Short mmCIF file of C-alpha atoms in Angstrom, two decimals:
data_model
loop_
_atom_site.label_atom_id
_atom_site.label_comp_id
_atom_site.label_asym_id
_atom_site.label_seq_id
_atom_site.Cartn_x
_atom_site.Cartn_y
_atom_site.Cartn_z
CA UNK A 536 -30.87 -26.12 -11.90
CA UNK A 537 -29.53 -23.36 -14.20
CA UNK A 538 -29.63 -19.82 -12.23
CA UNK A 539 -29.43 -16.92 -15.04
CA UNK A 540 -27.56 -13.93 -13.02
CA UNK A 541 -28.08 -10.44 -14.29
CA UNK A 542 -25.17 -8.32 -13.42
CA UNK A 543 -25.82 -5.79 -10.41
CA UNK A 544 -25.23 -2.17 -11.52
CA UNK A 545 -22.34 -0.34 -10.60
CA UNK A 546 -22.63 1.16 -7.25
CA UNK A 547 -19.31 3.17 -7.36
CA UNK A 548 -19.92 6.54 -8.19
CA UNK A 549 -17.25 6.41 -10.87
CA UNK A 550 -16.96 10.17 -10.26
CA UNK A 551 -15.64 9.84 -7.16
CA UNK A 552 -12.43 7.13 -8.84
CA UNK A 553 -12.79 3.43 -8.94
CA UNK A 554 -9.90 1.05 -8.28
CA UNK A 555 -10.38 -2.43 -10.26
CA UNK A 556 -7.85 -4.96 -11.04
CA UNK A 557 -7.32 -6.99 -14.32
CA UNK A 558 -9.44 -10.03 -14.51
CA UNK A 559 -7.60 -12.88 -16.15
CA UNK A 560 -6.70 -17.00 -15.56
CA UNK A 561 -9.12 -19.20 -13.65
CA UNK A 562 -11.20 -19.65 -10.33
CA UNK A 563 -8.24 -19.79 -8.34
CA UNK A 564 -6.00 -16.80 -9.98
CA UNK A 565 -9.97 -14.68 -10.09
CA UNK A 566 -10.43 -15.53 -6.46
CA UNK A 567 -7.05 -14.26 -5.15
CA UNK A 568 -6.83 -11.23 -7.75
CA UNK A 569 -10.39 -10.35 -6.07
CA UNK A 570 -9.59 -10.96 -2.22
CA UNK A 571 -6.64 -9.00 -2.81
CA UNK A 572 -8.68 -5.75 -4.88
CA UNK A 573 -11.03 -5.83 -1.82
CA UNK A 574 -8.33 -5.85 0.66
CA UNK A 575 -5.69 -3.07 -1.19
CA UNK A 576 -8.20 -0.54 -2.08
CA UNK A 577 -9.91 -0.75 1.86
CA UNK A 578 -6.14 -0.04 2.86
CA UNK A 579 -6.27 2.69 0.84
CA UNK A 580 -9.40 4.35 1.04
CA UNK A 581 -11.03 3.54 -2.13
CA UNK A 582 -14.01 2.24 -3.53
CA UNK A 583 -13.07 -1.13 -5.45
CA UNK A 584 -15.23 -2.42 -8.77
CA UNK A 585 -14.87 -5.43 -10.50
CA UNK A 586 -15.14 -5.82 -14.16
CA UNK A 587 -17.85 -8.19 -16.04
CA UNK A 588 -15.77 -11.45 -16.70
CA UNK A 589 -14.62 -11.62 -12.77
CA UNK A 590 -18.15 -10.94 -12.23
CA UNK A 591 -19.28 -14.08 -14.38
CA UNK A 592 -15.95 -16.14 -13.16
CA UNK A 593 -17.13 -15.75 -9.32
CA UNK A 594 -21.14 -15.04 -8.98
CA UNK A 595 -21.85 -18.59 -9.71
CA UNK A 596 -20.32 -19.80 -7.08
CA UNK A 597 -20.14 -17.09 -4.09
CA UNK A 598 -22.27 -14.48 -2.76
CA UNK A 599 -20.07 -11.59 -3.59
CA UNK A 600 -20.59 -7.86 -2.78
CA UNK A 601 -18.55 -5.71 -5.03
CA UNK A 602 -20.28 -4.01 -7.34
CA UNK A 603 -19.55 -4.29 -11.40
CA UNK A 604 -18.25 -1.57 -13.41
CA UNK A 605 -20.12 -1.78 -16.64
CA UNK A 606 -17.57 -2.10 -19.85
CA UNK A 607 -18.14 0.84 -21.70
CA UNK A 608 -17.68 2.41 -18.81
CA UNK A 609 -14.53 0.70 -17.76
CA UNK A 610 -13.26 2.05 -21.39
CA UNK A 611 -13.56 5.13 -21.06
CA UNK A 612 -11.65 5.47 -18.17
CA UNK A 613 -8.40 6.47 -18.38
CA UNK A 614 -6.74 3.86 -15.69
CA UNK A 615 -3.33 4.07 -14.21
CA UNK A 616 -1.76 0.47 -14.40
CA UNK A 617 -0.44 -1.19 -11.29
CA UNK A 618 1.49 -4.18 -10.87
CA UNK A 619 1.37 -6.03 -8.37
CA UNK A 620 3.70 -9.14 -7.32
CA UNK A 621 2.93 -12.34 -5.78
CA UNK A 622 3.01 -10.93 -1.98
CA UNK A 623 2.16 -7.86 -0.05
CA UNK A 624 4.43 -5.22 0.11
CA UNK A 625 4.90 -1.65 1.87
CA UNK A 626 4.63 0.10 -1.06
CA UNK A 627 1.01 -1.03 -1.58
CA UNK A 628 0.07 0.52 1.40
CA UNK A 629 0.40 3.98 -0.25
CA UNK A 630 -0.41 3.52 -3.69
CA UNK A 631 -2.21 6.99 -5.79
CA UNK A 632 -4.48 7.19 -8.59
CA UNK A 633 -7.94 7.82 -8.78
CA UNK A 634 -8.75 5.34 -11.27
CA UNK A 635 -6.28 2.60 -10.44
CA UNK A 636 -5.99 -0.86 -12.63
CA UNK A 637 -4.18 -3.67 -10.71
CA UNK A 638 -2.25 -5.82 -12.78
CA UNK A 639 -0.83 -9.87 -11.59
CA UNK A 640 -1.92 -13.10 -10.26
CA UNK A 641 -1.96 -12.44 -6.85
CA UNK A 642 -2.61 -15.22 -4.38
CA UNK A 643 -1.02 -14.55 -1.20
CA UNK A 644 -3.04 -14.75 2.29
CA UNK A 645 -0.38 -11.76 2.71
CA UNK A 646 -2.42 -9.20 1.49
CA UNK A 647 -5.56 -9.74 2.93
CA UNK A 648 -5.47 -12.22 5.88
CA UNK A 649 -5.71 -9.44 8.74
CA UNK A 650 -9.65 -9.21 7.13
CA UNK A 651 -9.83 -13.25 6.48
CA UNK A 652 -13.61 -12.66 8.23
CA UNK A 653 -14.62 -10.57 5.61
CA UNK A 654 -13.00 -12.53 2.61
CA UNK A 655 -14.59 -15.88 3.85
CA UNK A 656 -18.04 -13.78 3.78
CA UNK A 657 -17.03 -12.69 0.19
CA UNK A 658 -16.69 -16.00 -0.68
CA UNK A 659 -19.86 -17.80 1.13
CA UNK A 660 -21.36 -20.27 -1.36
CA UNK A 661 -24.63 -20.15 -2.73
CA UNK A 662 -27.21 -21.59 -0.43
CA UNK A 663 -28.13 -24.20 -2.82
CA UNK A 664 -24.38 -25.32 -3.51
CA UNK A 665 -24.16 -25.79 0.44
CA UNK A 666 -27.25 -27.85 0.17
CA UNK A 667 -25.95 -30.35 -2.63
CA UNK A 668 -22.66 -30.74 -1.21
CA UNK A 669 -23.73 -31.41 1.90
CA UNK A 670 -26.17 -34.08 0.52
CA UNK A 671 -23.38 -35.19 -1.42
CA UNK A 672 -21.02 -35.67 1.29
CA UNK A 673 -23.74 -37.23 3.75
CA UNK A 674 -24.13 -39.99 0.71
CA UNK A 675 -20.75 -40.71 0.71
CA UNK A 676 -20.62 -40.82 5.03
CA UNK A 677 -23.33 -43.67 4.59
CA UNK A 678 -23.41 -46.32 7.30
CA UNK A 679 -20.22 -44.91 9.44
CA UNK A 680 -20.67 -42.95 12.68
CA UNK A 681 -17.53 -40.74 12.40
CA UNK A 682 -16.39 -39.16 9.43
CA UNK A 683 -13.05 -37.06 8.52
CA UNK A 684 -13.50 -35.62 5.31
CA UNK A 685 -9.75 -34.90 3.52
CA UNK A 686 -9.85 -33.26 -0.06
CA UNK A 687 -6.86 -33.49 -1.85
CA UNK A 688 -6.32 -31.52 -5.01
CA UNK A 689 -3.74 -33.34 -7.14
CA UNK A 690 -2.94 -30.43 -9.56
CA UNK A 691 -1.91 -31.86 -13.05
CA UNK A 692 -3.16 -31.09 -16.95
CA UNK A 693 -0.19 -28.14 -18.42
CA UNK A 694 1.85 -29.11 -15.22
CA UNK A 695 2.82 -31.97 -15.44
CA UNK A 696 5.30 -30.80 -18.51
CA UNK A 697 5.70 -26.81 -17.50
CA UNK A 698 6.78 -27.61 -14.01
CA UNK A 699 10.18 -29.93 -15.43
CA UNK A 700 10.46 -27.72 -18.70
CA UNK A 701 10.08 -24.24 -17.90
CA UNK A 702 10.56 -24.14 -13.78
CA UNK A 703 12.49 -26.66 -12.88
CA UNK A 704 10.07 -28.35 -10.56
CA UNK A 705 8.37 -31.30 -10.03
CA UNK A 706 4.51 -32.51 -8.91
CA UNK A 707 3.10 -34.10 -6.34
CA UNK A 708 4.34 -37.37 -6.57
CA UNK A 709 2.62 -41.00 -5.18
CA UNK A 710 5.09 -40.91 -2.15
CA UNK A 711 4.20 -37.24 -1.21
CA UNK A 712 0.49 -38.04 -1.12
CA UNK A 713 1.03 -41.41 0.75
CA UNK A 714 2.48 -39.70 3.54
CA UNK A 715 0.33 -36.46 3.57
CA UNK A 716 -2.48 -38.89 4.17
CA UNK A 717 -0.83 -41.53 6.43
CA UNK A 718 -0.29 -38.16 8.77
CA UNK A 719 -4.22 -37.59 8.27
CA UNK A 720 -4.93 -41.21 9.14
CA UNK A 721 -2.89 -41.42 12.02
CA UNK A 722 -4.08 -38.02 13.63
CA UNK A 723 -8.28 -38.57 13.01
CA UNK A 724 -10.48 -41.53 13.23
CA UNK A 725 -12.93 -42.16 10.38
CA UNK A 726 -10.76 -40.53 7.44
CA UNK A 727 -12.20 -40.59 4.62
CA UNK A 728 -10.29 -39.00 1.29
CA UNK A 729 -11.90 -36.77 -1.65
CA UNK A 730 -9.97 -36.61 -4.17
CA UNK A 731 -10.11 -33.89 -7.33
CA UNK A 732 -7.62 -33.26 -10.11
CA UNK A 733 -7.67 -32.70 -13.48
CA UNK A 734 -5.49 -35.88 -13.91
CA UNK A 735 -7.72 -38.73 -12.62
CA UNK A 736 -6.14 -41.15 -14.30
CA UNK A 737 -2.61 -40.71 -12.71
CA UNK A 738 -4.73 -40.16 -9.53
CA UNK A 739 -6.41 -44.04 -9.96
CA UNK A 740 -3.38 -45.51 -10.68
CA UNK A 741 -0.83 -44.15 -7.60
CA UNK A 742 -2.99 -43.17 -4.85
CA UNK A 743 -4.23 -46.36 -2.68
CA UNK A 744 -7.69 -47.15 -2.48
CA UNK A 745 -7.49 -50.73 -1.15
CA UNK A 746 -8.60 -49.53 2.47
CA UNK A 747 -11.98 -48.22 1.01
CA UNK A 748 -11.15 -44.50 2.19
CA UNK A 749 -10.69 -43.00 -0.99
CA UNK A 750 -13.15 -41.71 -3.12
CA UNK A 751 -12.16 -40.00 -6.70
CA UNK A 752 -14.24 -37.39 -8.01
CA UNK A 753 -15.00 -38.40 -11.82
CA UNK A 754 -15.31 -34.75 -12.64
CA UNK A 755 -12.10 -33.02 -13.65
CA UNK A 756 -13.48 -31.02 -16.48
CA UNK A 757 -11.62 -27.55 -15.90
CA UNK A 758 -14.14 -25.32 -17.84
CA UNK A 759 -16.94 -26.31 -15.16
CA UNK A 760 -14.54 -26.22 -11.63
CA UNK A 761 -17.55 -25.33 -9.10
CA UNK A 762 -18.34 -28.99 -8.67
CA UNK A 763 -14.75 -30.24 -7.68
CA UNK A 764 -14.06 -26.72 -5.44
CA UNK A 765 -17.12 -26.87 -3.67
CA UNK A 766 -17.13 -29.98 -2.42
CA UNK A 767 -13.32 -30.33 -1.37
CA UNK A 768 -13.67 -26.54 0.33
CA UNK A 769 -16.46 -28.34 2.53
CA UNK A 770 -13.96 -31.14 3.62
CA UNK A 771 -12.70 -30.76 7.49
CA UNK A 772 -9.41 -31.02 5.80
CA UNK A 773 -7.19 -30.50 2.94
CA UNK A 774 -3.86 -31.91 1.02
CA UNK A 775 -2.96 -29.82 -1.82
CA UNK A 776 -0.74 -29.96 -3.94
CA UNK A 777 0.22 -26.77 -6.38
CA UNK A 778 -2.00 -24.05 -7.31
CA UNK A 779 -3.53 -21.28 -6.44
CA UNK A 780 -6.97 -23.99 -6.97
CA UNK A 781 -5.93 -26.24 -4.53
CA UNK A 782 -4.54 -23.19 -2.25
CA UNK A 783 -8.45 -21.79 -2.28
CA UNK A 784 -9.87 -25.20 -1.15
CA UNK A 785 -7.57 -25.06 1.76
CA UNK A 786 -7.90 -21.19 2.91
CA UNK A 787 -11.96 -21.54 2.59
CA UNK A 788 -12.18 -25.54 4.46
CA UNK A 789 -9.78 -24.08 7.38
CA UNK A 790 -8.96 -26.84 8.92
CA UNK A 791 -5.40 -28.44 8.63
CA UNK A 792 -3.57 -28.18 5.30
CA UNK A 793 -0.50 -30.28 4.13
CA UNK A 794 1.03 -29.00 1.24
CA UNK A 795 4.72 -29.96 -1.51
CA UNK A 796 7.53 -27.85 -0.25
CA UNK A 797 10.59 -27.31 -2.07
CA UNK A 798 8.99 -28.34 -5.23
CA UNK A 799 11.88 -26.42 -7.28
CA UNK A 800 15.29 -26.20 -7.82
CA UNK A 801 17.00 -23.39 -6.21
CA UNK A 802 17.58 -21.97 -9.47
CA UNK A 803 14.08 -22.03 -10.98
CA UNK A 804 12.75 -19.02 -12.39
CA UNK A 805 10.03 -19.51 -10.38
CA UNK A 806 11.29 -18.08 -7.61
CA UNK A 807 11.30 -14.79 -9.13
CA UNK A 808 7.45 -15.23 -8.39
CA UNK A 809 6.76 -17.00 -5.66
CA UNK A 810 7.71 -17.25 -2.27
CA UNK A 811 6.95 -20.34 -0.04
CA UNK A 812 6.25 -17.83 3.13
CA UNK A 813 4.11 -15.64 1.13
CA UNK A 814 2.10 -18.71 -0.52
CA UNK A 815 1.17 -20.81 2.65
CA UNK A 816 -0.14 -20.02 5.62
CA UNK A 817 2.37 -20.06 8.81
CA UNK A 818 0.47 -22.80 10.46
CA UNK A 819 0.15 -25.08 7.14
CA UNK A 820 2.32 -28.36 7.50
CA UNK A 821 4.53 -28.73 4.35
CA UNK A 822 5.90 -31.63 2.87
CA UNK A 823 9.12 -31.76 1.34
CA UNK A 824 9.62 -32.71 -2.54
CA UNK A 825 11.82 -35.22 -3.92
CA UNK A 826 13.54 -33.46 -6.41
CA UNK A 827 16.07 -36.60 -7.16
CA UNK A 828 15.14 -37.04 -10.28
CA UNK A 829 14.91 -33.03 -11.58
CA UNK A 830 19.04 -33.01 -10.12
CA UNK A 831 19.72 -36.57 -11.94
CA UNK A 832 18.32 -34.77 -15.24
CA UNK A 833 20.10 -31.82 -14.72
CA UNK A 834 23.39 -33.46 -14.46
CA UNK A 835 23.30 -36.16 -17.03
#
């Protein structure tokens, strides 16, 4: 079924200022750039618009309420850029402009998890995605009595060579995801794994599927996401693994979420943009990294 959405007119009256921020990466960087628009212009009393290609990154997926600010509207404006890092700060409780353009990849719960009712309403699925998935899911319950449903987003694709290269890190590895679901397994009767990524074929090969709990999603194509996110945000639990994808899954599913820790050296760059604290929520069970092989490299 192919729904054609027409763009809802503006409702800010531009007059009056608009704050918007700048709409860039994929579902995961769009969904935390607009949970955290929403939340900093409510902090400070102004009316927040999003621009057409969050608009067409989001509305087939989620039931979201802020309005669009038309293009040739949007440049015409004469916007004051404002960056933003990767976690809330003071500052951005007192921020000025009229016409404000946030600039970053936010994806902190930070910034917006004292309204988490109102983002989880923002980003409600579409009444006929809840429909599918749960069909979806109740085929793969079949025959069983008690299910657990675990996503796991096994984040791969430009990773697996930026996270070594450029920020000294490492992925998920076989023995991280092994444990993260032998903790899932002990804890609930009935698991049963769904697993996404947009490197199935690693997936296959190290994750165990002998007990006939696992089931692989064959759809990793990152251009058409919905399918994947939908269905693991409707799991009663999550493992991710990096990403602000995987991090999405998790906040939406609630739940209990086991995520890599410590996936970088000490020195990575990386750090310069992310903090742990900021990234995962408090009551989120990480797992640490084995970063043997990164230090081996390092020193030979």
């Amino acid at each position: 079924m192919i729904i054609h959405h027409v763009h809802h007119s503006v409702n800010c009256k531009i007059n009056r200022g608009a704050w918007t921020i700048y709409s860039t990466g994929r579902l995961g960087n769009q969904m935390g750039q607009y949970a955290t628009l929403y939340s900093l212009a409510k902090l400070n009393g102004h009316k927040p618009c999003i621009l057409p290609e969050m608009y067409d990154a989001l509305v087939p997926l989620f039931n979201i309420t802020l309005p669009v600010i038309q293009e040739a509207i949007a440049l015409e404006i004469p916007w004051k850029i404002y960056n933003l890092h990767d976690w809330m700060s003071p500052r951005y409780y007192n921020i000025r402009g009229k016409y404000v353009l946030l600039h970053g990849y936010p994806c902190s719960w930070t910034f917006y998890h004292h309204i988490r009712n109102e983002i989880h309403r923002e980003f409600t699925f579409h009444d006929h995605i809840k429909q599918r998935v749960n069909n979806y899911l109740c085929k793969l319950k079949g025959e069983r009595k008690k299910v657990t449903f675990v996503g796991i987003h096994v984040r791969r694709g430009d990773y697996v060579n930026l996270m070594p290269n450029l920020w000294k890190g490492v992925l998920a590895d076989k023995a991280y995801l092994e444990k993260a679901m032998s903790y899932f397994r002990t804890k609930y009767k009935g698991c049963l794994f769904v697993v996404a990524s947009n490197g199935m074929g690693w997936c296959k090969k190290n994750i165990d599927a002998s007990k006939g709990d696992v089931h692989f999603l064959d759809n990793g194509n990152e251009k058409l996401p919905w399918k994947d996110f939908s269905i693991l945000a409707h799991c009663n639990h999550t493992i991710m693994t990096i990403g602000t994808f995987g991090y999405w899954v998790a906040y939406l599913a609630g739940g209990e979420t086991i995520y890599l820790s410590n996936f970088t050296l000490s020195e990575s760059k990386f750090l310069n943009l992310f903090r742990e604290e900021s990234a995962f929520l408090p009551e989120w069970k990480g797992i640490a990294a084995n970063l043997s092989a990164l230090i081996s490299s390092n020193h030979s």
